[in-house]
mmCIF file of N, CA and C in Angstrom:
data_model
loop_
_atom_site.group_PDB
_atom_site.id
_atom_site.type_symbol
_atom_site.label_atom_id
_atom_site.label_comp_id
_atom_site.label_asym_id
_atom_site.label_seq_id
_atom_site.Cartn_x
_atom_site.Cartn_y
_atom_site.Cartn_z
ATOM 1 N N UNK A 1 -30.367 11.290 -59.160
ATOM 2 C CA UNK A 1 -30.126 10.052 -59.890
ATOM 3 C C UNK A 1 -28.941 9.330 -59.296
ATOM 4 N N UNK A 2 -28.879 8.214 -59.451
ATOM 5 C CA UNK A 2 -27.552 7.549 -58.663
ATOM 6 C C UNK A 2 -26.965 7.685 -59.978
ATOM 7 N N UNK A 3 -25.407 7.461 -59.079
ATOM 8 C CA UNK A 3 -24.054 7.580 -59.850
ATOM 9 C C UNK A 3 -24.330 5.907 -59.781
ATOM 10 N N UNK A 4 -23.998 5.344 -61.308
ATOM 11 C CA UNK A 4 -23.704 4.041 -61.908
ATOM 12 C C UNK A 4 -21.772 3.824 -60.875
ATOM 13 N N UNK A 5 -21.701 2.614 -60.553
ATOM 14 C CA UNK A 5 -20.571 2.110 -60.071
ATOM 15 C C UNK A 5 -19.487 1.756 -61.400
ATOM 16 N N UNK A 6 -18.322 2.091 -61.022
ATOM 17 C CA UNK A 6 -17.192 2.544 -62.392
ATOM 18 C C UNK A 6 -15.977 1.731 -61.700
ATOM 19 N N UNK A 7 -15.594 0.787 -61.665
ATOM 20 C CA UNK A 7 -15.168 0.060 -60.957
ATOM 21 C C UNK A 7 -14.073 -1.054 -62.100
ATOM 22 N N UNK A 8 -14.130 -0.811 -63.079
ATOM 23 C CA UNK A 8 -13.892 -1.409 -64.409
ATOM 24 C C UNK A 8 -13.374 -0.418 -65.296
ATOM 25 N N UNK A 9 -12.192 -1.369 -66.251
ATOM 26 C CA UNK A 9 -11.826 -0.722 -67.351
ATOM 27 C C UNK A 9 -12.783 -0.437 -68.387
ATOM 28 N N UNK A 10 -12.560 0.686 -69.435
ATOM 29 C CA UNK A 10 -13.223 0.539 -70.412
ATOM 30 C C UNK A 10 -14.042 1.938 -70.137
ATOM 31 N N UNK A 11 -14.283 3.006 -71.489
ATOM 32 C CA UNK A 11 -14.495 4.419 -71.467
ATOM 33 C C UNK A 11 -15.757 4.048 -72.451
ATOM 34 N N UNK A 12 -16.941 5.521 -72.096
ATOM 35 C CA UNK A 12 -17.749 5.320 -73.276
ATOM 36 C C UNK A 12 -19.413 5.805 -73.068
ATOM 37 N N UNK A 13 -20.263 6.469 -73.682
ATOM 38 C CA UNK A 13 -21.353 6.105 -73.546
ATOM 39 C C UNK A 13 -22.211 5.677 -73.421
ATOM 40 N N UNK A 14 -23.033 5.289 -72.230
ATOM 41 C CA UNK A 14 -23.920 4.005 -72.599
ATOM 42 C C UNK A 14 -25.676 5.032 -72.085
ATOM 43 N N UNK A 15 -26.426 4.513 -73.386
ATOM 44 C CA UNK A 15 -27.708 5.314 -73.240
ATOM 45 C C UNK A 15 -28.859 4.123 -72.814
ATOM 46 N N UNK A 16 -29.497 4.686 -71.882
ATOM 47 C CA UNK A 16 -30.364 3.408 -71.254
ATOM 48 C C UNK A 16 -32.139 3.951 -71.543
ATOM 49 N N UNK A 17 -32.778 2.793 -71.872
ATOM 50 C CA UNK A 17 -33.944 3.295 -72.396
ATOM 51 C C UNK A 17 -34.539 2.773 -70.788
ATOM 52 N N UNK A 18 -35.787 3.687 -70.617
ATOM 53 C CA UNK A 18 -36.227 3.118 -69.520
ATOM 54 C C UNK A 18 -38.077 3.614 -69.451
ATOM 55 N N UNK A 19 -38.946 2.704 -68.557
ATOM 56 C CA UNK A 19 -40.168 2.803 -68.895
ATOM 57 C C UNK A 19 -40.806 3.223 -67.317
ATOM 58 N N UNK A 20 -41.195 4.078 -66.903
ATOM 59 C CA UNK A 20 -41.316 4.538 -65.775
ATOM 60 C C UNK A 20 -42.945 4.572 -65.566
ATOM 61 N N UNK A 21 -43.345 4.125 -64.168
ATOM 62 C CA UNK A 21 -45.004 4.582 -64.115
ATOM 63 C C UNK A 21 -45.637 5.435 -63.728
ATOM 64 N N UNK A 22 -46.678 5.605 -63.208
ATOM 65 C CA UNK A 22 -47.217 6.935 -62.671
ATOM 66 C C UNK A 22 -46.343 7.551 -61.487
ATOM 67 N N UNK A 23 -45.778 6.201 -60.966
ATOM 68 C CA UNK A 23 -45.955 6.804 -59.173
ATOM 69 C C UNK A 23 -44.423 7.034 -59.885
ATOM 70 N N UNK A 24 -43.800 6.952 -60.780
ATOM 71 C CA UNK A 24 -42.180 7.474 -60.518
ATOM 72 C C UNK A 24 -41.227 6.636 -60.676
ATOM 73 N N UNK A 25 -41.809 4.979 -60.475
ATOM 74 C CA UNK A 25 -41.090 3.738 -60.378
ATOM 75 C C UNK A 25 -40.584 3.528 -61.853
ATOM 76 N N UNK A 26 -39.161 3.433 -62.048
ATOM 77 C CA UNK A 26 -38.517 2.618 -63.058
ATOM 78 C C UNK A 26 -39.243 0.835 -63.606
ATOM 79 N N UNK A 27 -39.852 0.937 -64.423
ATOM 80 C CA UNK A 27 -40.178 -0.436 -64.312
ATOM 81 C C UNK A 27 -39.520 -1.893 -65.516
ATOM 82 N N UNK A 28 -38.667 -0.647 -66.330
ATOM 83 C CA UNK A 28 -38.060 -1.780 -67.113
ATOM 84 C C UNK A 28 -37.182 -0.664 -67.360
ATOM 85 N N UNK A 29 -35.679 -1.633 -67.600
ATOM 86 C CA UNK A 29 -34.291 -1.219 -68.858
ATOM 87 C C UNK A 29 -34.175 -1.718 -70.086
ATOM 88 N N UNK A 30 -33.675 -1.191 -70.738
ATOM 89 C CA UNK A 30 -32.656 -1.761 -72.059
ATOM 90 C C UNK A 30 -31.919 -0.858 -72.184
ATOM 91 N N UNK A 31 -30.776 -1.236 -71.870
ATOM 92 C CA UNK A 31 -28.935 -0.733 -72.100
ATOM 93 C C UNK A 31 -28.383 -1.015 -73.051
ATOM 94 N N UNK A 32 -27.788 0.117 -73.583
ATOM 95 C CA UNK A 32 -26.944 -0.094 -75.039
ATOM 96 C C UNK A 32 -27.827 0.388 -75.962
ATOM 97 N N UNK A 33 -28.384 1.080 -75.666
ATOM 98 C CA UNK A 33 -29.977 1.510 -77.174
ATOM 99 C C UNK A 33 -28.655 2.910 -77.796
ATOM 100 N N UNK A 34 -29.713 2.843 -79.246
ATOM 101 C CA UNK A 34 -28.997 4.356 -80.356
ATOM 102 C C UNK A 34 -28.435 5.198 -78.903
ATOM 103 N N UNK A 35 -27.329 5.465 -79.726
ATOM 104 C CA UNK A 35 -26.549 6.897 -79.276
ATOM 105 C C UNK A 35 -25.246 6.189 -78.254
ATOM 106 N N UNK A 36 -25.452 5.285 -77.948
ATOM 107 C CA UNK A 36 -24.671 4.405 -76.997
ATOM 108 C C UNK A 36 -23.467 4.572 -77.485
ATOM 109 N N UNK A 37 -21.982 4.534 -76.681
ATOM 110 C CA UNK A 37 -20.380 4.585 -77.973
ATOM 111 C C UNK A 37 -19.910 3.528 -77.087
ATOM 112 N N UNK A 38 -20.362 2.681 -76.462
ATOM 113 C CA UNK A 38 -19.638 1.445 -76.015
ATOM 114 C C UNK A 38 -20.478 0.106 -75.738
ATOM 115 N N UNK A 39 -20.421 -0.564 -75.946
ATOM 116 C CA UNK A 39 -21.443 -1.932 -75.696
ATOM 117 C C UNK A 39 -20.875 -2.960 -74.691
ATOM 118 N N UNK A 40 -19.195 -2.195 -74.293
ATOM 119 C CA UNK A 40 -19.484 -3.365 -73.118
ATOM 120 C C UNK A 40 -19.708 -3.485 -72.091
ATOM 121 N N UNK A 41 -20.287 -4.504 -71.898
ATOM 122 C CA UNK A 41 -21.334 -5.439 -71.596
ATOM 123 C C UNK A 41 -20.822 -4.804 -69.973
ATOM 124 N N UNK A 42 -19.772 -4.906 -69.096
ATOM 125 C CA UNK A 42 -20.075 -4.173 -68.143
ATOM 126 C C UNK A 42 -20.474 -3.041 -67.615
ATOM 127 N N UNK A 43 -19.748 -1.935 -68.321
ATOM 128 C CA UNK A 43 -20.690 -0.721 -68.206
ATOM 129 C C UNK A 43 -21.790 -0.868 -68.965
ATOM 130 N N UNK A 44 -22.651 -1.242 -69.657
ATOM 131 C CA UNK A 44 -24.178 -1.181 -69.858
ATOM 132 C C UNK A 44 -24.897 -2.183 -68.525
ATOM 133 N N UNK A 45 -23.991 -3.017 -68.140
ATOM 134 C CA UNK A 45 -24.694 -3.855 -66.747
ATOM 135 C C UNK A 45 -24.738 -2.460 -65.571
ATOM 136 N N UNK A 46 -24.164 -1.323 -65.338
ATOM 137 C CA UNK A 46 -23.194 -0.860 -64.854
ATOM 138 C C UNK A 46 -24.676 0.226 -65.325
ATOM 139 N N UNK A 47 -24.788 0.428 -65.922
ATOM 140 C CA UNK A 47 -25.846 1.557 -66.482
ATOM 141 C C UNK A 47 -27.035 1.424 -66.290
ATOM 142 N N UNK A 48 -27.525 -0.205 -66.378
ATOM 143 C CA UNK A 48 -29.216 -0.391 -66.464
ATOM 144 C C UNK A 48 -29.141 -0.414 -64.956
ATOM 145 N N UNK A 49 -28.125 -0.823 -63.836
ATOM 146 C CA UNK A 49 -28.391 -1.146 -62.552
ATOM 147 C C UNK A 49 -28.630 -0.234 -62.225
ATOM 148 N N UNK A 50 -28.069 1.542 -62.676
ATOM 149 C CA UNK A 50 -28.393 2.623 -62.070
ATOM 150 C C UNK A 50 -29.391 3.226 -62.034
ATOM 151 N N UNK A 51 -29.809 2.946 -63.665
ATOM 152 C CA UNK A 51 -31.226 3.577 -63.826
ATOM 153 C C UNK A 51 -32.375 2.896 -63.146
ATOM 154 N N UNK A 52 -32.475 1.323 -62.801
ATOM 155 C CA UNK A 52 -33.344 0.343 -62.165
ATOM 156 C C UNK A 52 -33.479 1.205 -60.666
ATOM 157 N N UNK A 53 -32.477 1.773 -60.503
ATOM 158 C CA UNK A 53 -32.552 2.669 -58.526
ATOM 159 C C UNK A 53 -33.452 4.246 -58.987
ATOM 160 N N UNK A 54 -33.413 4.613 -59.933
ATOM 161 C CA UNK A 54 -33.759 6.358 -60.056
ATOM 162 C C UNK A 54 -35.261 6.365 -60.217
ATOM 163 N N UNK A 55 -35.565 7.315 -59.183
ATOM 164 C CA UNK A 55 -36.465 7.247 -58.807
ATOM 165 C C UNK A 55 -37.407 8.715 -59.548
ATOM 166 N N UNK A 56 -38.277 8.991 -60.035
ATOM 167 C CA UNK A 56 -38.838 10.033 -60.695
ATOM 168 C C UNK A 56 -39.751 11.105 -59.753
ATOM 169 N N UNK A 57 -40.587 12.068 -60.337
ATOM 170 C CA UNK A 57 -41.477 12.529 -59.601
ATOM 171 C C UNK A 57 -42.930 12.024 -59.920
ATOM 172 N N UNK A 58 -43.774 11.515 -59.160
ATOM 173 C CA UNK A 58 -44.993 10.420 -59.969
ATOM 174 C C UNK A 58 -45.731 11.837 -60.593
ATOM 175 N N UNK A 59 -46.746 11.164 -61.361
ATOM 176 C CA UNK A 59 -47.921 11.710 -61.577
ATOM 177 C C UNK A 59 -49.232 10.837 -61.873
ATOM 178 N N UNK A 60 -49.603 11.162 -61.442
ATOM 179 C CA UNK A 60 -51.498 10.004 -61.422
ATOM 180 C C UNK A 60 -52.348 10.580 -62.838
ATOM 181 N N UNK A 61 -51.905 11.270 -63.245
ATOM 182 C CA UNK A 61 -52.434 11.600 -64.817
ATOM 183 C C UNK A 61 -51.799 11.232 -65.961
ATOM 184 N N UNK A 62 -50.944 10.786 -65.698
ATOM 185 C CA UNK A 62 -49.707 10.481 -66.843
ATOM 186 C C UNK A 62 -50.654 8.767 -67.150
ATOM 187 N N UNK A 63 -49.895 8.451 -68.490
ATOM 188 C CA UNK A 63 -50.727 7.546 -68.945
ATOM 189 C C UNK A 63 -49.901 6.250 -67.921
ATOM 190 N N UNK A 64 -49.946 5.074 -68.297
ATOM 191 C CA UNK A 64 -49.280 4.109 -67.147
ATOM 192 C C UNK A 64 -48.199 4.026 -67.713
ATOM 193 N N UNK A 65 -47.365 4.128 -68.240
ATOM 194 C CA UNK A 65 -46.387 3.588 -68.628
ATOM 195 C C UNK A 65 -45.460 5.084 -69.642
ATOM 196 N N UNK A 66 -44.499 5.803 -69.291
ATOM 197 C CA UNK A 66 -43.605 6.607 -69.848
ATOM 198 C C UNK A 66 -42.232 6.033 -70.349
ATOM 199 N N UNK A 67 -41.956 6.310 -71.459
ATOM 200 C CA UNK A 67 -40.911 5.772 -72.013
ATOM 201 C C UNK A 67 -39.882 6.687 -72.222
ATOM 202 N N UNK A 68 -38.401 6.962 -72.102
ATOM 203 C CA UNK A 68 -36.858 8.083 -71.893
ATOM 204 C C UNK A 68 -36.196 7.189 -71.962
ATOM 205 N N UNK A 69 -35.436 8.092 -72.017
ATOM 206 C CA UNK A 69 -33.568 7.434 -71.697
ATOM 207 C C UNK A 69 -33.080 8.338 -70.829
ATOM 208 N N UNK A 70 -31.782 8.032 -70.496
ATOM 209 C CA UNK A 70 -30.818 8.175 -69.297
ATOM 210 C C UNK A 70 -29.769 7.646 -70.095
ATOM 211 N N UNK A 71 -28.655 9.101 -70.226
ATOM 212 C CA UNK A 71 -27.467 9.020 -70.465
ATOM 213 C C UNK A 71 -26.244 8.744 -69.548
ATOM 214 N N UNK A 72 -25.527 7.609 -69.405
ATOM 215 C CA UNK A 72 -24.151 7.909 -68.446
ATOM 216 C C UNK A 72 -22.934 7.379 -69.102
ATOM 217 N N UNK A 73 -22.357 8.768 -68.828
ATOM 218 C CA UNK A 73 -21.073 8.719 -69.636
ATOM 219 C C UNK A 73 -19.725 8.201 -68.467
ATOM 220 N N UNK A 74 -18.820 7.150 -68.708
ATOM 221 C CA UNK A 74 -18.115 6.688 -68.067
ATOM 222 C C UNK A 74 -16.384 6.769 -68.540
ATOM 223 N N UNK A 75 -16.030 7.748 -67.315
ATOM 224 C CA UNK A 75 -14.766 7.937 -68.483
ATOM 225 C C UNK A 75 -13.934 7.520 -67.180
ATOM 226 N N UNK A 76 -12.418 7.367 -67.511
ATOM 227 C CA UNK A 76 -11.131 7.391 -66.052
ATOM 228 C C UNK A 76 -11.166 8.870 -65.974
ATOM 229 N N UNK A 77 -10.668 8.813 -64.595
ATOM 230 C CA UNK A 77 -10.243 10.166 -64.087
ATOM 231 C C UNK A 77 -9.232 10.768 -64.184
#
């Protein structure tokens, strides 16, 4: 999975819903869904960009469209 870019102030959870297809492809986000402990708006930009790159393992039996989340937690070092 890619590491989301952290480049910005501001600590927190951000949970990303995401809809994936057969072959593995990410095909939609929504950032900031339940469970999320921060809403701003850069790290959830910061979150959906990562999950939009992660790439799955396909399957050709799976129905078209799978729906998850992807947790990334963003803290200072």
């Amino acid at each position: 999975r890619p590491i989301p870019l952290y480049d910005r102030e501001g600590e927190g959870v951000v949970v990303v819903r995401i809809w994936v297809d057969r072959g593995g492809g990410v095909q939609r986000v929504e950032g900031g869904v339940s469970g999320s402990t921060t809403s701003l708006s850069c790290l959830v930009s910061r979150a959906q960009e990562a999950a939009r790159k992660t790439r799955w393992e396909g399957d050709p039996a799976a129905t078209d469209l799978q729906v998850g989340t992807i947790r990334y937690r963003f803290s200072r070092q």
